[in-house]
mmCIF file of C-alpha atoms in Angstrom:
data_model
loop_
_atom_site.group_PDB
_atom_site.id
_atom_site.type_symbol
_atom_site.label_atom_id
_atom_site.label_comp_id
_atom_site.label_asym_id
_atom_site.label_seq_id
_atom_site.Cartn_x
_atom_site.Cartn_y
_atom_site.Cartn_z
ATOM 1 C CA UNK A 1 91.433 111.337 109.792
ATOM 2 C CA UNK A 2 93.594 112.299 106.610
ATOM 3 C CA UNK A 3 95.336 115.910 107.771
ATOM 4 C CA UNK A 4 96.155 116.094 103.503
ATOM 5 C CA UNK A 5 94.528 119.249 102.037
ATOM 6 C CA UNK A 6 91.049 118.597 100.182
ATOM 7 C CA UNK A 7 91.611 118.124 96.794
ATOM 8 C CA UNK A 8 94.435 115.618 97.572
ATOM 9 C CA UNK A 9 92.721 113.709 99.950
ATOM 10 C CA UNK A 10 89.833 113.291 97.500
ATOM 11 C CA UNK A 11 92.013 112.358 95.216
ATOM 12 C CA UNK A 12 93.336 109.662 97.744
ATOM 13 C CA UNK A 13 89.591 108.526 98.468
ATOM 14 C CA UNK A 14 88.854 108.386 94.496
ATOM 15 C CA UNK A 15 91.830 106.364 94.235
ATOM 16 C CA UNK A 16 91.706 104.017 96.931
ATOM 17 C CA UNK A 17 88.178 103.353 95.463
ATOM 18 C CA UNK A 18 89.329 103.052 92.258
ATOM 19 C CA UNK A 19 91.966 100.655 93.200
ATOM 20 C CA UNK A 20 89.157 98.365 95.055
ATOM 21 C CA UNK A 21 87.033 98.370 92.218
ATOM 22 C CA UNK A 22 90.273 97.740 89.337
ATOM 23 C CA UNK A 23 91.744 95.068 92.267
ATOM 24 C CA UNK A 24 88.438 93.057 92.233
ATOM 25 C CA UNK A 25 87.514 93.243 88.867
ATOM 26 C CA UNK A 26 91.090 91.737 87.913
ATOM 27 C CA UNK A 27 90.355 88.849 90.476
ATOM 28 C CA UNK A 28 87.517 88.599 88.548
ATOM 29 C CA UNK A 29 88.805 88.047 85.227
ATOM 30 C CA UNK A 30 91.957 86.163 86.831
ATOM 31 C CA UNK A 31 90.675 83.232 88.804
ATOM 32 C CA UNK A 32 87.560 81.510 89.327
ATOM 33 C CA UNK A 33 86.877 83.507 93.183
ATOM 34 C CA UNK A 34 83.685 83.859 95.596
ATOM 35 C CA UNK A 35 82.438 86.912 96.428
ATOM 36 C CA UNK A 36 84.782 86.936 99.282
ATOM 37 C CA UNK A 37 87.894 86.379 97.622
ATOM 38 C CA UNK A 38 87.046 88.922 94.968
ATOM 39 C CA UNK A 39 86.265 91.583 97.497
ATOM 40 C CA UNK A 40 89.480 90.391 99.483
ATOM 41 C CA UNK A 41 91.336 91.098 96.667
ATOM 42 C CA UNK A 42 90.181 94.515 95.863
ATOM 43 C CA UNK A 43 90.683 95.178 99.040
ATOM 44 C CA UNK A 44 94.330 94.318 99.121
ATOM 45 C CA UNK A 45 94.761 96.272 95.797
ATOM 46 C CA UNK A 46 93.374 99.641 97.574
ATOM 47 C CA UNK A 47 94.774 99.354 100.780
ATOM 48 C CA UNK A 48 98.135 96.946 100.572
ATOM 49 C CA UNK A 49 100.794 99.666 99.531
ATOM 50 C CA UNK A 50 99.600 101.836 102.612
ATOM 51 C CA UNK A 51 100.199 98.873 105.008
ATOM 52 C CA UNK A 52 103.524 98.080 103.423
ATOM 53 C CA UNK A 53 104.772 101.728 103.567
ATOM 54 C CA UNK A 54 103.262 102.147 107.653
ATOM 55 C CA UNK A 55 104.513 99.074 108.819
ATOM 56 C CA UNK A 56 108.245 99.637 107.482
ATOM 57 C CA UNK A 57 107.386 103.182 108.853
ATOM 58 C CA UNK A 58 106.673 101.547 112.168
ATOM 59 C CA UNK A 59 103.722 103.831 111.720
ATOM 60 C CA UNK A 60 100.710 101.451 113.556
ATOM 61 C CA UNK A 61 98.203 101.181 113.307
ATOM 62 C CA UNK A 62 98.056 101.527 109.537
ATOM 63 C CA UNK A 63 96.811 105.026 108.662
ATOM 64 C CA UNK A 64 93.927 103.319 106.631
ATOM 65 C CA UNK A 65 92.550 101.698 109.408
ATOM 66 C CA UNK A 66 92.330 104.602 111.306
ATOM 67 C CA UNK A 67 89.721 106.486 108.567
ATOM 68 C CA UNK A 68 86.391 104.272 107.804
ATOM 69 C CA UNK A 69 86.228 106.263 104.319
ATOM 70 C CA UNK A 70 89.531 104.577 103.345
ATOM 71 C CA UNK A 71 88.480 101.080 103.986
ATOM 72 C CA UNK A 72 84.516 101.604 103.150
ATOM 73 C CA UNK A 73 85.616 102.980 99.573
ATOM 74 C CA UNK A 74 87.807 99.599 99.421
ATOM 75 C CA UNK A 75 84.928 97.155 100.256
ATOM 76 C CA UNK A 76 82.090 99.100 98.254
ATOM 77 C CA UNK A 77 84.734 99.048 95.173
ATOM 78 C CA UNK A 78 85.198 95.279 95.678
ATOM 79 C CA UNK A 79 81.638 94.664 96.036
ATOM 80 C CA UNK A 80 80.578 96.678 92.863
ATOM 81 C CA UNK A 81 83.062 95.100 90.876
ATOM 82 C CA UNK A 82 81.800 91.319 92.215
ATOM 83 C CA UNK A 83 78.277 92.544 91.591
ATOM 84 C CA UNK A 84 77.990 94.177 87.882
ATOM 85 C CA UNK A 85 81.670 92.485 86.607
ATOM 86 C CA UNK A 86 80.175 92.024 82.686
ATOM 87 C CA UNK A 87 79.306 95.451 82.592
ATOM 88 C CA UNK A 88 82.279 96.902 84.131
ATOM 89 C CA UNK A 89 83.787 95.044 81.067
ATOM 90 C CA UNK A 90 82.871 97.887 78.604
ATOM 91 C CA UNK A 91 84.373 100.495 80.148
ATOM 92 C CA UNK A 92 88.103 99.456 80.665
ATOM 93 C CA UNK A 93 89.010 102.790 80.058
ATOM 94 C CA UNK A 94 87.373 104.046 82.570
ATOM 95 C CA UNK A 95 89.076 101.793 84.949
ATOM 96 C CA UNK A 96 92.314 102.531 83.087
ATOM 97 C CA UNK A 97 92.170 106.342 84.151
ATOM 98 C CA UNK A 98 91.351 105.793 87.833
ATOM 99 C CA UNK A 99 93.660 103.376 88.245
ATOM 100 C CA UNK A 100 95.744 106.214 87.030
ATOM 101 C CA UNK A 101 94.259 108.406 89.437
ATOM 102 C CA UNK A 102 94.861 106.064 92.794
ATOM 103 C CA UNK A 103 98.350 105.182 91.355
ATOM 104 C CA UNK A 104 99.124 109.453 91.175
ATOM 105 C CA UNK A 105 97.467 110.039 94.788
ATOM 106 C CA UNK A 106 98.972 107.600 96.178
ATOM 107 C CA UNK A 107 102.813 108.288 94.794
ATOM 108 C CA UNK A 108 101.949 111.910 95.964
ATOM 109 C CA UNK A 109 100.626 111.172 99.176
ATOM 110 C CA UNK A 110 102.897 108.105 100.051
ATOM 111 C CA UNK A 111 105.804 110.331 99.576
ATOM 112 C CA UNK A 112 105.003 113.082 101.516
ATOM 113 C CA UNK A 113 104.048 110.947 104.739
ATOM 114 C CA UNK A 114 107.213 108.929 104.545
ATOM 115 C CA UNK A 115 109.034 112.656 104.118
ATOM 116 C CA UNK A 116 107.193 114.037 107.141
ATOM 117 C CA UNK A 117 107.806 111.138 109.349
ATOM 118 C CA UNK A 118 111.924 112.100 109.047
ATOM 119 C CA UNK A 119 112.543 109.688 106.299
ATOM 120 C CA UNK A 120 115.639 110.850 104.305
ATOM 121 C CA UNK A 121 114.875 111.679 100.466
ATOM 122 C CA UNK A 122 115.954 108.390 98.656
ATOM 123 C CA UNK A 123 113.670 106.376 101.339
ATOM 124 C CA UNK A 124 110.468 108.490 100.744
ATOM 125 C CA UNK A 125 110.666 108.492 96.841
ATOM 126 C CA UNK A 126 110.729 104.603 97.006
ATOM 127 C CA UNK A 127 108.125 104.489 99.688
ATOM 128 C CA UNK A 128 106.140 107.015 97.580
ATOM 129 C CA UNK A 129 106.592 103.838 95.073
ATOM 130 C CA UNK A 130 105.776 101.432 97.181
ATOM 131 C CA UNK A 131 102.416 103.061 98.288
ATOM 132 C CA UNK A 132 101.306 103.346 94.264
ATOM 133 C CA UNK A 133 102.239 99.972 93.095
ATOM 134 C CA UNK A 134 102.649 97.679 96.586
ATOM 135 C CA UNK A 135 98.666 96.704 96.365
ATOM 136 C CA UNK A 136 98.411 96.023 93.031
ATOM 137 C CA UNK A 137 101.665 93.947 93.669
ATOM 138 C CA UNK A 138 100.305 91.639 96.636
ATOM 139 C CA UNK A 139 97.169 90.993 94.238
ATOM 140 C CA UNK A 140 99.093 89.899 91.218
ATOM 141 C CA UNK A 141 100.734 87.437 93.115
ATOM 142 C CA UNK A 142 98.066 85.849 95.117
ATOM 143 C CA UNK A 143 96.040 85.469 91.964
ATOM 144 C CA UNK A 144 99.457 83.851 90.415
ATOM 145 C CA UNK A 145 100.831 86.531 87.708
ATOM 146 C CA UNK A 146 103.661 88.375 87.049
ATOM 147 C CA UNK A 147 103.048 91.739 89.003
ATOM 148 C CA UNK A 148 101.965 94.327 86.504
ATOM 149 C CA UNK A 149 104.421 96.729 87.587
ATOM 150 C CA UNK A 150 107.262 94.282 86.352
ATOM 151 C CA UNK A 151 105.578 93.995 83.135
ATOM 152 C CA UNK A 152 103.538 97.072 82.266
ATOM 153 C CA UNK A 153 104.599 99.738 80.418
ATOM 154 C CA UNK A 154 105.203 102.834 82.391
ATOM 155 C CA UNK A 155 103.243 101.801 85.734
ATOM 156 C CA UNK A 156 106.037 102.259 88.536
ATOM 157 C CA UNK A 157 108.627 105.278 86.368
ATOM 158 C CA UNK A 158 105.342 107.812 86.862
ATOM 159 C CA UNK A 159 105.096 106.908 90.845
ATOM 160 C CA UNK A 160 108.654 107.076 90.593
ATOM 161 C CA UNK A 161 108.667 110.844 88.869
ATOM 162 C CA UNK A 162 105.671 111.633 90.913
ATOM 163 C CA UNK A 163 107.340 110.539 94.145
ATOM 164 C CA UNK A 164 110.519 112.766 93.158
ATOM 165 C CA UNK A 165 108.419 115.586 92.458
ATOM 166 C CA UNK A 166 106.599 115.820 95.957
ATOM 167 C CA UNK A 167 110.067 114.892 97.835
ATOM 168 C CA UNK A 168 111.854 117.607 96.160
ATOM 169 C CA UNK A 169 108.869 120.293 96.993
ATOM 170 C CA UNK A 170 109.205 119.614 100.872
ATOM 171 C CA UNK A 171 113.006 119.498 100.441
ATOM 172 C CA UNK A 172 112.636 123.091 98.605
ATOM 173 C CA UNK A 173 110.104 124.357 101.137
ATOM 174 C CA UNK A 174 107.500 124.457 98.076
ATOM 175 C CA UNK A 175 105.174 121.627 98.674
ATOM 176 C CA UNK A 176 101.580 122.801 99.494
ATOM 177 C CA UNK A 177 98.344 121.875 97.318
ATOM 178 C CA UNK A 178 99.659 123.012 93.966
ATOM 179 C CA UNK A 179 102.883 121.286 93.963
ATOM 180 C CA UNK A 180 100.832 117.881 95.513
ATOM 181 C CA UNK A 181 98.525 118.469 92.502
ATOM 182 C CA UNK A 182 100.989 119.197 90.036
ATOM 183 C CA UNK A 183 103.261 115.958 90.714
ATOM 184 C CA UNK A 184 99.778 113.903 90.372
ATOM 185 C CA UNK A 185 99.168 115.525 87.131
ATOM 186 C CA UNK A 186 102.477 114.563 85.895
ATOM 187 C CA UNK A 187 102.340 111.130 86.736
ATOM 188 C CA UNK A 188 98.897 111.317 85.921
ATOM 189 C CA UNK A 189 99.747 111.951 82.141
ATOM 190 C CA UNK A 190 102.700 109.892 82.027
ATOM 191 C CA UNK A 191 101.012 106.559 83.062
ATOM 192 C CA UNK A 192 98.114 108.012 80.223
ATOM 193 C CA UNK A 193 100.810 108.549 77.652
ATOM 194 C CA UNK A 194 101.881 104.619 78.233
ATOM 195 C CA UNK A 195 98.508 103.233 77.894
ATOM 196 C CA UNK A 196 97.717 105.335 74.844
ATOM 197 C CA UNK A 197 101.292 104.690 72.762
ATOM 198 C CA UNK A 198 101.819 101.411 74.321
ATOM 199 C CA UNK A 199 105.281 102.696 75.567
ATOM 200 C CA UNK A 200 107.367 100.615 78.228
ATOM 201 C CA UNK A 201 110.278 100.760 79.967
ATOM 202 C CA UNK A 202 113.660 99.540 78.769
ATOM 203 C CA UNK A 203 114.257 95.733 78.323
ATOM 204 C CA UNK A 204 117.485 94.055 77.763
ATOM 205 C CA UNK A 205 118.544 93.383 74.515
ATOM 206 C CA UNK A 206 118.441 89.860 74.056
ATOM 207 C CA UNK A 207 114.530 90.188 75.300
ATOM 208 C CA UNK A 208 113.807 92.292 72.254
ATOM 209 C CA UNK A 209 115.092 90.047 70.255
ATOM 210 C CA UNK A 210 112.941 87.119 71.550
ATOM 211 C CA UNK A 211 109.943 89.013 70.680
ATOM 212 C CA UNK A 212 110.402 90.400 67.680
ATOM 213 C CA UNK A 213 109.472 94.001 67.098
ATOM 214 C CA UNK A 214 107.175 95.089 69.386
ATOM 215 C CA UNK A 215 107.347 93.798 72.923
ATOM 216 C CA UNK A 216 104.301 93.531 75.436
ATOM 217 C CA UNK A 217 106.446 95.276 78.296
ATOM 218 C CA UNK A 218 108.343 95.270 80.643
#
């Protein structure tokens, strides 16, 4: 079980359900799947940047596997997606914010395991990363797309922020509940911010160019 105070670890349950339900319902609208693929998929979405960050950990089992909740929230996500997929339709932003959520818990949470397990600074901040976007990454391509974190505005630079904020809270012998909470909040509003203003992250020159005045990110 999850030794992460309350509030944080719901947010890491909300999130990793969020992240199954968002996973499958982009499998969904992506490729022609069974219900097995399209709960598959959501799975991978909720649970793939935990594996990714354990294994180069050498932390095995995977932490997920260790805590039915994790992997329940995962399949019920999938299988609500598979099952009522035209009506999730009408609420995208809905979707939008917990995917917001997971991708804050997990940059929070990510980053403080890989900083407790003796990782040095620079290693947890990316691993904080790697948590928040890896499962939405391993989805993209097995459905065929670009990854949305190469191509959405503002997806991995809050994980990124977020990730810095909880590293530099254990590093300053601050991190507790309201610091956890407070870096989730910021990345939180960041990834928000994008979505609303349809703000992205730098693109080279030439790029801009290409497509004219207003790009589709990057």
């Amino acid at each position: 079980m999850s030794s992460e105070p309350a509030p944080l670890l719901a947010l890491d349950l909300t999130g990793t359900f969020a992240f199954g339900l968002n996973g499958a319902l982009t499998a969904v609208r992506a490729a022609r799947l069974d219900v097995v693929g399209v709960v598959v998929l959501g799975m991978i979405t909720a649970l793939g940047g935990g594996f990714v960050r354990d294994v180069l950990m050498d932390s095995l089992p995977p932490a997920t596997l260790l805590d039915w909740r994790y992997y329940t929230l995962a399949l019920v996500g999938g299988l609500i997606a598979f099952a009522l997929s035209r009506h999730l339709r009408r609420i995208e932003t809905a979707i939008v914010v917990f995917d917001a959520i997971g991708l804050s818990a997990f940059a929070v949470i990510g980053a403080s395991k890989a900083r407790d397990s003796g990782l040095g600074v620079v290693p947890s901040i990316l691993l904080g990363v790697v948590t928040a976007v890896g499962g939405g990454t391993i989805r993209d391509m097995l459905v065929g797309r670009i990854p949305s974190v190469l191509r959405s505005g503002l997806y991995a630079v809050p994980a990124l922020v977020a990730a810095a904020m909880t590293v530099a809270a254990i590093e300053w012998g601050v991190y507790g509940l309201p610091a956890g909470l407070g870096a989730a909040t910021a990345c939180f509003l960041i990834r928000m911010l994008g979505v609303r203003f349809d703000l992205n992250a730098p693109e080279p020159p030439e790029t801009r160019r290409s497509r004219g005045p207003r790009g589709t990110g990057a």
